[in-house]
Coordinates of C-alpha atoms and ligand atoms in Angstrom, one line a residue:
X175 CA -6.6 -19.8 -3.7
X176 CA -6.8 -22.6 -1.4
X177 CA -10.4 -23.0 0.3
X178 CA -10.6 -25.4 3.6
X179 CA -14.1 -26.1 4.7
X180 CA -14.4 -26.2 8.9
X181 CA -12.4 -25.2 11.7
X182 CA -9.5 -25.0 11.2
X183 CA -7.6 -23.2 14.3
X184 CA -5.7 -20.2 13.7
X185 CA -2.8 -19.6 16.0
X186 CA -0.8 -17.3 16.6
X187 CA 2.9 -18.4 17.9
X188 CA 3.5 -15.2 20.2
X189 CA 5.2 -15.8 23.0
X190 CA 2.9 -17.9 24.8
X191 CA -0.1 -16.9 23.4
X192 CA -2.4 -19.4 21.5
X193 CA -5.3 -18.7 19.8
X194 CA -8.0 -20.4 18.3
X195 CA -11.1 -18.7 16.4
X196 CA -13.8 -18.3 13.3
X197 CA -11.3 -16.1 11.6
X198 CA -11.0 -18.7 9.0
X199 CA -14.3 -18.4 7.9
X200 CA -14.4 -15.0 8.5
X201 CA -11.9 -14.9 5.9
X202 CA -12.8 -16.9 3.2
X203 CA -16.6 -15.0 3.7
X204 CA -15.3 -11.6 3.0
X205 CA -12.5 -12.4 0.4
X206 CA -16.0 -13.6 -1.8
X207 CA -17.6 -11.3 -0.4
X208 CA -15.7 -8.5 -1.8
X209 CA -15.5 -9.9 -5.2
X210 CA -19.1 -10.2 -5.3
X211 CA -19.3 -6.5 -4.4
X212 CA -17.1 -4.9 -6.3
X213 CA -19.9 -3.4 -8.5
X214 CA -21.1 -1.1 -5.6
X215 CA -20.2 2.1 -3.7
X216 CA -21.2 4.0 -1.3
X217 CA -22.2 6.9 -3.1
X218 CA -20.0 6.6 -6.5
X219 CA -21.4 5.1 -9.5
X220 CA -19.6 2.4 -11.1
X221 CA -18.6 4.2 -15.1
X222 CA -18.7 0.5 -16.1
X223 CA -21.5 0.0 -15.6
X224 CA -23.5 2.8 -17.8
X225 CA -25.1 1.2 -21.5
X226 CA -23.1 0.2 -23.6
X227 CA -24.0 3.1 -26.0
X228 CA -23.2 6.2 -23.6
X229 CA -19.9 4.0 -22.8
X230 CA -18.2 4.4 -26.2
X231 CA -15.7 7.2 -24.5
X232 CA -14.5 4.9 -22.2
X233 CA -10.8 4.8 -21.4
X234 CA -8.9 2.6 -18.9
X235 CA -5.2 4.4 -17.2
X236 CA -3.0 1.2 -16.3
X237 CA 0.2 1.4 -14.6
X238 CA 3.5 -0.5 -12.6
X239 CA 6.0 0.4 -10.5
X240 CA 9.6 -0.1 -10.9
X241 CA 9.9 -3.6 -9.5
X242 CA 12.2 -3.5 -6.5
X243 CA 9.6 -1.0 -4.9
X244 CA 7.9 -2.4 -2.3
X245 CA 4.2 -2.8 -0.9
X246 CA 4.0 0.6 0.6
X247 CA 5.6 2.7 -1.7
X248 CA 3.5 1.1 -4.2
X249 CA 0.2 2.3 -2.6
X250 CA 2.0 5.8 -2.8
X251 CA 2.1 5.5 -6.3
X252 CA -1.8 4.7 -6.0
X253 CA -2.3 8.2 -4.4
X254 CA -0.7 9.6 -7.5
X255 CA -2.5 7.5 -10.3
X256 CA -6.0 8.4 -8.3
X257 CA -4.9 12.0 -9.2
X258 CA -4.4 11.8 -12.4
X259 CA -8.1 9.7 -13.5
X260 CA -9.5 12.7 -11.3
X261 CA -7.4 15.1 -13.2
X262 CA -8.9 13.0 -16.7
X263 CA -12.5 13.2 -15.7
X264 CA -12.6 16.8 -14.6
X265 CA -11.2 17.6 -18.2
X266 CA -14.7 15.6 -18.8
X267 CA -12.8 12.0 -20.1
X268 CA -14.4 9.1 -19.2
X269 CA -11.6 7.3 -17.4
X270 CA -11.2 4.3 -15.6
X271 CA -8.3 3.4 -12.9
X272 CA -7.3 -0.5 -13.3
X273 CA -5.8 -2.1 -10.2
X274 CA -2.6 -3.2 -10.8
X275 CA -2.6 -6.8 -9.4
X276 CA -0.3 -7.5 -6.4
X277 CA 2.5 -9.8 -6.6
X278 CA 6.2 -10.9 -7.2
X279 CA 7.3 -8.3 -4.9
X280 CA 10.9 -8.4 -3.2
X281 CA 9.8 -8.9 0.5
X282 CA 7.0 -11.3 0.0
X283 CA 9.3 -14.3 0.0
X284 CA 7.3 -16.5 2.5
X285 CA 8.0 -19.8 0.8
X286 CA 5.5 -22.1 -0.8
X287 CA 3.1 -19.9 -1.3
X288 CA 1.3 -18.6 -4.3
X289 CA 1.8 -14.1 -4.5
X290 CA 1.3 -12.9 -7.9
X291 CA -2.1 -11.8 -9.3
X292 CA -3.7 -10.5 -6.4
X293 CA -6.6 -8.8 -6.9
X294 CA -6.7 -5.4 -4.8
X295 CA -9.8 -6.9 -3.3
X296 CA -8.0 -9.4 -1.2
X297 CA -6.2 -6.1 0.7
X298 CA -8.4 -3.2 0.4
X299 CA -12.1 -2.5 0.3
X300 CA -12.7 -2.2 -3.4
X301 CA -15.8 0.1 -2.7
X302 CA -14.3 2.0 -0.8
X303 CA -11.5 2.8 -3.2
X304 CA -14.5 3.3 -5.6
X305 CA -15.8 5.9 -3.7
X306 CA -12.8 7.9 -4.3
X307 CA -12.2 7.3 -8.3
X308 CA -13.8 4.5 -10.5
X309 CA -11.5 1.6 -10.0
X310 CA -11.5 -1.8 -11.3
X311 CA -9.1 -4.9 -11.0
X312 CA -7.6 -6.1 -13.7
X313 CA -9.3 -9.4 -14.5
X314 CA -12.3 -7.0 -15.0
X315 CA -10.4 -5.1 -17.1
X316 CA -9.7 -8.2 -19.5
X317 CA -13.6 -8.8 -19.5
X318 CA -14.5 -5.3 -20.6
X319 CA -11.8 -4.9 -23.2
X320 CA -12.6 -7.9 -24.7
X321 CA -9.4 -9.6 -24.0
X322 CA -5.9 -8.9 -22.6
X323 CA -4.5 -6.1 -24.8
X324 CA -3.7 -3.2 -23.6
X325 CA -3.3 -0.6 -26.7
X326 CA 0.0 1.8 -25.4
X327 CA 2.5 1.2 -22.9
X328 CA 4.1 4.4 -22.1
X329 CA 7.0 3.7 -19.9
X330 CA 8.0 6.9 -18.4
X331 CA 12.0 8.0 -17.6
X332 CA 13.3 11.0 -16.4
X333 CA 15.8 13.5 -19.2
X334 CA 18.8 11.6 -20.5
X335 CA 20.3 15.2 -20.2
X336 CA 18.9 15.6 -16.6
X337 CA 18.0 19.2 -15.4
X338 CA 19.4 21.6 -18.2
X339 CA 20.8 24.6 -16.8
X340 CA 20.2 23.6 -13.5
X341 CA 16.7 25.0 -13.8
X342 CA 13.6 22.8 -13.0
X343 CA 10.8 22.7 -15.2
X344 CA 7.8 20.7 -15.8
X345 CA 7.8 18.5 -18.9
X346 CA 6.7 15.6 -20.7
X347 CA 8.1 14.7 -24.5
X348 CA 8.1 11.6 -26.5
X349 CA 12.0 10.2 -26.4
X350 CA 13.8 7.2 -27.1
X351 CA 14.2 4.8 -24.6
X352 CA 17.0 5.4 -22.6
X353 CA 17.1 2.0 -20.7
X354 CA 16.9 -1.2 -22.1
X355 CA 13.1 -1.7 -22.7
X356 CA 11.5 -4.7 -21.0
X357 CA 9.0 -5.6 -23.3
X358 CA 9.9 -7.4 -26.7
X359 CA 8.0 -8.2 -30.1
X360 CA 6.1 -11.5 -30.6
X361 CA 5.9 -13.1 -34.2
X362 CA 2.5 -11.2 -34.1
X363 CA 4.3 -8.1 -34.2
X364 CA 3.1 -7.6 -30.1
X365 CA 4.7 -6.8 -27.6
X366 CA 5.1 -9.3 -24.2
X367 CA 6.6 -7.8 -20.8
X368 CA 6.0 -9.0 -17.1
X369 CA 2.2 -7.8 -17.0
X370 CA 1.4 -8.5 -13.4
X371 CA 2.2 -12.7 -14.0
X372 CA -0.5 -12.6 -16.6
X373 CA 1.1 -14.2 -19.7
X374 CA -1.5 -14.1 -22.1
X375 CA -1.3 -10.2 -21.7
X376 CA -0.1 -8.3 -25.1
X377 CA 0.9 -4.3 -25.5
X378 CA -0.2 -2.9 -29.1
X379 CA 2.5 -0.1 -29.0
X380 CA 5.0 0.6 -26.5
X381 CA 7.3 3.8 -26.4
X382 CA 9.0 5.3 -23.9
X383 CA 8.3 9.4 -22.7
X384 CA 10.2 11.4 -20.8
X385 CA 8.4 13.3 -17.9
X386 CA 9.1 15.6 -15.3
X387 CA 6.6 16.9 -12.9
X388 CA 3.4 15.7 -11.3
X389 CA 1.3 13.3 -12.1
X390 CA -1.8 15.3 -13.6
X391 CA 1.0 17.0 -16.5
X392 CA -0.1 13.7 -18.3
X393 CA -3.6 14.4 -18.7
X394 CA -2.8 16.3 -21.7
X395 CA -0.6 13.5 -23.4
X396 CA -3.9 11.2 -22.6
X397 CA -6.4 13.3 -24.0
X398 CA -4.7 14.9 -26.9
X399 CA -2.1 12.7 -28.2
X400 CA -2.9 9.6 -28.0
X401 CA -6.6 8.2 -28.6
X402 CA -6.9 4.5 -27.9
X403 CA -8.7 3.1 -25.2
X404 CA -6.4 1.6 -23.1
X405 CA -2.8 3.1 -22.1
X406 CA -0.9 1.5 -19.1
X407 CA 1.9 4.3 -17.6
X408 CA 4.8 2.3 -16.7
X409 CA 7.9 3.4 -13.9
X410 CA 4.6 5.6 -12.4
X411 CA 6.4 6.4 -9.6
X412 CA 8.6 8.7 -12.1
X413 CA 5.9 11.3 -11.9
X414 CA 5.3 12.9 -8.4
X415 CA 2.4 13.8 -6.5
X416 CA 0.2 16.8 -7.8
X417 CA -0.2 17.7 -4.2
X418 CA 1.7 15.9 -1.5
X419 CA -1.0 15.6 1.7
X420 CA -3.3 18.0 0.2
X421 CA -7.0 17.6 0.0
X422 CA -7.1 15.4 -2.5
X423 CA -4.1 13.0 -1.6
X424 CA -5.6 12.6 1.8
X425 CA -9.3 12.0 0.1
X426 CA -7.1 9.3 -1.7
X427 CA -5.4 7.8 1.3
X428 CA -8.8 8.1 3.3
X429 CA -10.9 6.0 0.0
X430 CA -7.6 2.8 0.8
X431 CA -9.5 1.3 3.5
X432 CA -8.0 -2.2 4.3
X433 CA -10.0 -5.2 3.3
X434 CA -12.4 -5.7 6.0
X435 CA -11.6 -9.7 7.0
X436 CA -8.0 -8.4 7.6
X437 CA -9.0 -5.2 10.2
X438 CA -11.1 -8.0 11.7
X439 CA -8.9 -10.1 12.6
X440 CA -6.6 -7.3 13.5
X441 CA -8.9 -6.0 16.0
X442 CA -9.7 -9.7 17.4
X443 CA -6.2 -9.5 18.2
X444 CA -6.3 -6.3 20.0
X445 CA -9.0 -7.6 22.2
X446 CA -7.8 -11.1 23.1
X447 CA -4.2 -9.7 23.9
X448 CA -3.9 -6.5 24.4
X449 CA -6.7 -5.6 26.2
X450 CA -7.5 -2.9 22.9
X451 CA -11.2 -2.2 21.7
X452 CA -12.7 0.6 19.4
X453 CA -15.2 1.7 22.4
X454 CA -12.6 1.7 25.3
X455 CA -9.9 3.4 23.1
X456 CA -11.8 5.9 21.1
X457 CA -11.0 4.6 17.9
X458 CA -14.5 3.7 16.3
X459 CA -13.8 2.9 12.6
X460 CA -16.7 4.1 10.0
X461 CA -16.6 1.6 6.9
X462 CA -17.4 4.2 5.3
X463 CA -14.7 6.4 4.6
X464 CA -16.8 9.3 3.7
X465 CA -18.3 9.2 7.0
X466 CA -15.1 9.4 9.2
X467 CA -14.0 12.8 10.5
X468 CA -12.3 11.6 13.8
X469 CA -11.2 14.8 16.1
X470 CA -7.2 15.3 16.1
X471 CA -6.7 13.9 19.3
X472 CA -9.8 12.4 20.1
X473 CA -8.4 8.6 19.8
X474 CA -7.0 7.4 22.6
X475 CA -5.5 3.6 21.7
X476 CA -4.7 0.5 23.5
X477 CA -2.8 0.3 26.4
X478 CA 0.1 -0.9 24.6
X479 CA 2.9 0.3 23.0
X480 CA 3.5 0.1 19.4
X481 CA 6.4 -0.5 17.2
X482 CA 7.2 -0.7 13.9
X483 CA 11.0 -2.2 13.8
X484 CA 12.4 -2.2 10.0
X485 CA 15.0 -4.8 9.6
X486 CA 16.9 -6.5 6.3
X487 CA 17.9 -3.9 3.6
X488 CA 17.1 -1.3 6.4
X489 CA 20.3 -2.8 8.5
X490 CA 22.4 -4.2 5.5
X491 CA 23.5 -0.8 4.6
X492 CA 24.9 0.0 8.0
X493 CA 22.4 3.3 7.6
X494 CA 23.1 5.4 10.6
X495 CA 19.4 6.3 11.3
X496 CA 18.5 2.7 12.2
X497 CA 19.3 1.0 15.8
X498 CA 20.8 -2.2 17.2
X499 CA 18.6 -4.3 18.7
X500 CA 19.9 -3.7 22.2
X501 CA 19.1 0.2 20.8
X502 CA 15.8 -0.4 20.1
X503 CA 14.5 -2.4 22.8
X504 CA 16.1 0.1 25.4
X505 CA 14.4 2.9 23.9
X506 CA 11.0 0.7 24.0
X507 CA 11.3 0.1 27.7
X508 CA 11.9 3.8 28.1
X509 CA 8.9 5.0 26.4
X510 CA 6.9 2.2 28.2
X511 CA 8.1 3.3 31.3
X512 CA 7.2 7.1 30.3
X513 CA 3.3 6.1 28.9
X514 CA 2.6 3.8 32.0
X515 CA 2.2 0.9 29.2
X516 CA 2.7 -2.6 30.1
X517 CA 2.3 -4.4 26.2
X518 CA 4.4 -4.0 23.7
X519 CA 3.4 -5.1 20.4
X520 CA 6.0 -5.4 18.2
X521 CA 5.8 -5.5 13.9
X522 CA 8.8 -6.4 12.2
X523 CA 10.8 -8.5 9.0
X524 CA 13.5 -9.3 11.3
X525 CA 13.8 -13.4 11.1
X526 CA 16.1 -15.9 11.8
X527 CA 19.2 -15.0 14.0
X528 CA 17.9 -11.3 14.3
X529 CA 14.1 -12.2 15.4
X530 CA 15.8 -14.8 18.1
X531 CA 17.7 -12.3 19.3
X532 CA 14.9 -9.7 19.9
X533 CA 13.0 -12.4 21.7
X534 CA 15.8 -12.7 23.8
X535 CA 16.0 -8.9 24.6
X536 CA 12.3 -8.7 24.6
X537 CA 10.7 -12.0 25.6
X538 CA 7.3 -9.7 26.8
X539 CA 6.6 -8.4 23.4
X540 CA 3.8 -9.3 21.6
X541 CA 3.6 -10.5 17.8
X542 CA 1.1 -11.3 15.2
X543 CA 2.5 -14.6 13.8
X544 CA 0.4 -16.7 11.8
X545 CA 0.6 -20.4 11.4
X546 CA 1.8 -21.5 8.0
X547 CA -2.0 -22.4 6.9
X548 CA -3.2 -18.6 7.6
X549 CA -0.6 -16.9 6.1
X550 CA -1.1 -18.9 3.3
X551 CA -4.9 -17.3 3.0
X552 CA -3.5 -13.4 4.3
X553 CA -0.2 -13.7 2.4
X554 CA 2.5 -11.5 3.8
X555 CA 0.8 -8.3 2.2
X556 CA -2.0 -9.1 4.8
X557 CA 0.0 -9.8 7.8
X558 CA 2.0 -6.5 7.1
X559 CA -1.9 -5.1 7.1
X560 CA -2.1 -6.5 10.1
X561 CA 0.4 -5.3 11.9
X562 CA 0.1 -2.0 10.5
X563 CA -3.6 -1.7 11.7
X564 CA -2.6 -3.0 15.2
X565 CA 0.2 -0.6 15.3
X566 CA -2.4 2.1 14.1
X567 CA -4.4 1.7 17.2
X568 CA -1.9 1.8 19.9
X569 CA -1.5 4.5 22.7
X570 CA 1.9 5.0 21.6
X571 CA 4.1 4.4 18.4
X572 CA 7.3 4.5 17.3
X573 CA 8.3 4.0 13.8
X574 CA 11.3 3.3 11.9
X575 CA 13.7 6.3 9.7
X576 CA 12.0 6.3 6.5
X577 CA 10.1 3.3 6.0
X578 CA 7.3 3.9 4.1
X579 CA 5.8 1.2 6.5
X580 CA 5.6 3.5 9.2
X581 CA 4.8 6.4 7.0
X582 CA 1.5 4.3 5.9
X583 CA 0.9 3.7 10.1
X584 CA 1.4 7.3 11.0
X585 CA -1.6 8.2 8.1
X586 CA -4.0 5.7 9.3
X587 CA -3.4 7.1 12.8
X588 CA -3.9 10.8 11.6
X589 CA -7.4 8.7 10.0
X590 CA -7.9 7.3 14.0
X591 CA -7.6 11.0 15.1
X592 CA -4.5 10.9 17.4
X593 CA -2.7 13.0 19.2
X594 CA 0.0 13.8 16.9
X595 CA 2.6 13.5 19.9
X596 CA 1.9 9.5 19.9
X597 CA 2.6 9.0 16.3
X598 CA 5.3 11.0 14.8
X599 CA 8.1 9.2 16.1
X600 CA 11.1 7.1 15.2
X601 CA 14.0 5.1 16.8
X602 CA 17.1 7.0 16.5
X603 CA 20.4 5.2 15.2
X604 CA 22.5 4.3 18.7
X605 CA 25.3 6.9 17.8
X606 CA 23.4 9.1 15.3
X607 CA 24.0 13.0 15.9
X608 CA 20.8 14.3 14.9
X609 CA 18.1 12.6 15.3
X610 CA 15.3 14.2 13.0
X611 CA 11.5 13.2 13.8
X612 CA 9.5 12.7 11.3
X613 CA 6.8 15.5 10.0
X614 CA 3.4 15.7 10.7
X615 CA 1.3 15.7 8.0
X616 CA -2.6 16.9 9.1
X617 CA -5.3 15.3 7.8
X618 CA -7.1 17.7 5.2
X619 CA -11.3 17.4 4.8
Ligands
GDP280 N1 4.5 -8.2 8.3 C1 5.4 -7.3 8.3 N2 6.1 -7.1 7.1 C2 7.0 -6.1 7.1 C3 7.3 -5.3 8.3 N3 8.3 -4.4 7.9 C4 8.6 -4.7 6.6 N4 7.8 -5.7 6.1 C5 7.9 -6.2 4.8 O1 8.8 -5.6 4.0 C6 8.3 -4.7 3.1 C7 9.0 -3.4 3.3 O2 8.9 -2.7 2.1 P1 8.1 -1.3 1.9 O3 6.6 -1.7 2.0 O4 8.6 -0.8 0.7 O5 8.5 -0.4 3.1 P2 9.9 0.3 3.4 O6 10.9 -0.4 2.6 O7 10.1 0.1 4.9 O8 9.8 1.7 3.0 C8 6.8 -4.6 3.5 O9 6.0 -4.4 2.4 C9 6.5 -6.0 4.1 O10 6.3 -6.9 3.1 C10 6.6 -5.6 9.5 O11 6.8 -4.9 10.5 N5 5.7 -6.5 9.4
NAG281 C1 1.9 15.8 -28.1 O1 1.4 16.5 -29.2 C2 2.0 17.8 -29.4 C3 1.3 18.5 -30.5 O2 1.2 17.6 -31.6 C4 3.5 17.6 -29.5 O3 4.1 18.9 -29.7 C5 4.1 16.9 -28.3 O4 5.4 16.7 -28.5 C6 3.4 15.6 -28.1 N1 3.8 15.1 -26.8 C7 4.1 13.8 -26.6 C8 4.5 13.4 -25.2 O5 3.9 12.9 -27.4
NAG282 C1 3.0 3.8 -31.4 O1 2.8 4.9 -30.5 C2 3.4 6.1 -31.0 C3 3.2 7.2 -29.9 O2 1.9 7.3 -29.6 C4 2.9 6.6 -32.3 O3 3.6 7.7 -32.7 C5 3.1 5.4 -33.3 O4 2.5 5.8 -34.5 C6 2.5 4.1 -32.8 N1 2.8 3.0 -33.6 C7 1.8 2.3 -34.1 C8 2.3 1.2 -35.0 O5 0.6 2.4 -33.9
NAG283 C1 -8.4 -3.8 30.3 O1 -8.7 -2.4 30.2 C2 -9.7 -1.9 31.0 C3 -9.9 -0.4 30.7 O2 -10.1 -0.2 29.4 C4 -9.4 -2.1 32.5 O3 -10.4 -1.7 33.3 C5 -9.0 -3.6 32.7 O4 -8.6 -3.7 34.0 C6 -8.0 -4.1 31.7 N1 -7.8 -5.5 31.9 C7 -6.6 -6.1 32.0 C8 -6.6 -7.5 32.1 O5 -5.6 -5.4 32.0
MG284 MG1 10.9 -0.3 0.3

């Protein structure tokens, strides 16, 4: 990571606006700051951190994603891993979550700029995750273990024979591989595979297990069969939540507070252009996750609207559920109209010809565009926080058809304690029929 002593001005290209601040140093404070950290919690204890002798039952649950999936379906896949190490210890294992390091991801194609290995600490507050399920990131991992071997890689598929007789049933069985397997055997007998960009990285065993069901009907594959230390669960999104926006998966979503430097600089925003602060909007924010119990409906936002406008693969497709431009921006004067709002602040991956062209239609909206220097330092994973945490705290938002972008915004707003009205809502394709909102999921204590 690149570290710059002195001011050096942030600025933000939006429309006209240009800004100049400490968030640098803010920055580079709290990225250290967390790593320095990471050992504490609010009110869990760090398992690492028990002698050595009462630690001999130790276990570490690793995981990936299929790689096309992006950022937000990825901290889905979190929510479902969390479950299962909860799942583990309750069964009285003494098991550890390790933080799949960010990186190489389709979207994140800013050029010039180093994304693989990312600790989670540079996105989220690491103890606040802790204070869900003991988590640590990987490099950590590698200390602990002694080096980077991981013992079994499990890489999970679905039944080669699919659902027999059309009847759905939970179940998990050793099977060969029915993809070709992406790991392959050193001269050491190991085996090497994409490991997060970490090359010197090595798999003991590696088979492949078919499962079908939620995540937790792993526990008894981890416990019983298998008895080494360390077992990474690859394709984890193959195994679904144990309880989709139930107690526990909101506990989960509540512990993924974003890194603190980036809700900073988020809010800074809000205040220098769109007249948005935590007092005048009702949107106090507790650190502490444990802490935060907002009333549903008690927020009250910004007096701005926001929008979450999904672009690239979203339009490629000619999907019917997603609007022209011209679509969209009508619909955005509409509602600004309706909710008296005179900002729009506007998140998006459109670029080039598409971006010009919604400047064109829009040339009031406002957007969080870093200079080539501070996205450098955020990445794009932190400017999409960004911009999810300033659409979070608008009066009003409106979301795209099935992004799991907006689907992350709408949760942290449920977090905020809005009005449900204000957040479950999406732009409609300009000739789709019917044009389904999305569902409200409460917020469970
Ligand atoms: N900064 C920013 N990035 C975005 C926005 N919309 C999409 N992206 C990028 O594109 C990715 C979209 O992939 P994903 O997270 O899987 O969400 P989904 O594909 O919309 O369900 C995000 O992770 C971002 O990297 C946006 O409004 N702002
Ligand atoms: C786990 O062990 C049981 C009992 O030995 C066996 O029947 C089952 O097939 C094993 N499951 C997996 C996924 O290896
Ligand atoms: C690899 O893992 C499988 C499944 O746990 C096990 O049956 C096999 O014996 C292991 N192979 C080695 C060489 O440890
Ligand atoms: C900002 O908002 C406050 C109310 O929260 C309002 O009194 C004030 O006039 C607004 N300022 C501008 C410049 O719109
Ligand atoms: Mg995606």
């Amino acid at each position: 990571m690149a570290h710059r002593a002195g001011h050096i001005p942030i600025v933000f290209i939006t429309s006209n606006y240009c800004f100049t601040g400490l968030l640098l140093q803010i920055l580079i404070s709290f990225v250290a700051f967390t790593t320095v950290v990471a050992d504490g919690a609010f009110s869990a204890s760090h398992t690492a951190t028990v002698p050595i002798a009462a630690a001999r039952d130790l276990r570490y649950l690793l995981y990936d994603v299929n790689p096309p999936e992006g950022f937000n379906l990825r901290r889905d896949v979190y929510i479902r891993m969390a479950s299962l190490v909860k799942t583990l210890r309750k069964e009285g294992g003494d098991w550890v979550l390790v933080l799949p390091p960010w990186g190489r991801l389709y979207h994140w194609q800013s050029p010039n700029i180093h994304q693989m290995r990312i600790p989670w600490g540079e996105f989220f507050s690491l103890m606040s995750l802790q204070a869900n399920v003991p988590v640590i990131e990987y490099e950590e991992f590698i200390a602990e273990n002694g080096g980077p071997f991981i013992d079994q890689v499990l890489v999970l598929q679905n039944y080669a024979e699919g659902w027999t007789d059309g009847k759905w049933e939970e179940k998990v069985d050793e099977r060969p591989c029915i993809e070709k397997l992406m790991y392959s055997r050193d001269k050491q007998g190991y085996y090497r595979g994409w490991f997060w960009g970490f090359e010197e990285t090595r798999a003991r065993n590696v088979t492949c297990v078919s499962a079908q069901g939620h995540a937790s009907i792993m526990a008894p594959v981890l416990q019983k069969n298998i008895t080494v230390t360390s077992v990474m669960l690859d394709r984890a999104e193959t195994l679904l939540h144990d309880h989709y926006a139930g107690k526990d998966y909101w506990d989960t979503r509540r512990s993924m507070v974003f890194a603190k430097h980036l809700r900073l600089i988020g809010d800074d925003f809000r205040a220098k252009y769109l007249n948005s602060t935590d007092s005048t909007d009702n949107t106090v924010y507790s650190e502490d996750w444990t802490r935060m119990r907002a009333k549903l409906g008690s927020a009250k936002g910004g007096p701005y609207l926001g929008v979450h406008l999904r672009r690239k693969d979203f339009i490629w497709g000619h999907r019917e559920d997603v609007p022209s431009l011209k679509g969209a921006v009508k619909k955005m004067h509409s509602l600004m109209k309706k909710h008296k709002l005179e900002s729009v602040f506007v998140a998006t991956d459109a670029d080039g010809e598409d971006l010009k062209e919604l400047k064109r239609l829009l040339p009031e909206m406002v957007r969080f565009e870093p200079s080539a220097e501070d996205l450098e330092l955020l990445k794009d994973g932190g400017v999409a926080i960004i911009d999810q945490w300033i659409c979070a705290h608008a009066r009003h938002f409106i979301g795209t058809s099935v992004s799991t972008f907006s689907f992350r915004i709408h949760e942290e707003r449920e977090i905020l304690g809005f009005d449900p009205k204000t957040t479950y809502n999406r732009f409609c394709g300009d000739t789709e029929k019917e044009c389904e909102q999305p569902t409200h999921w409460k917020i469970v204590y």
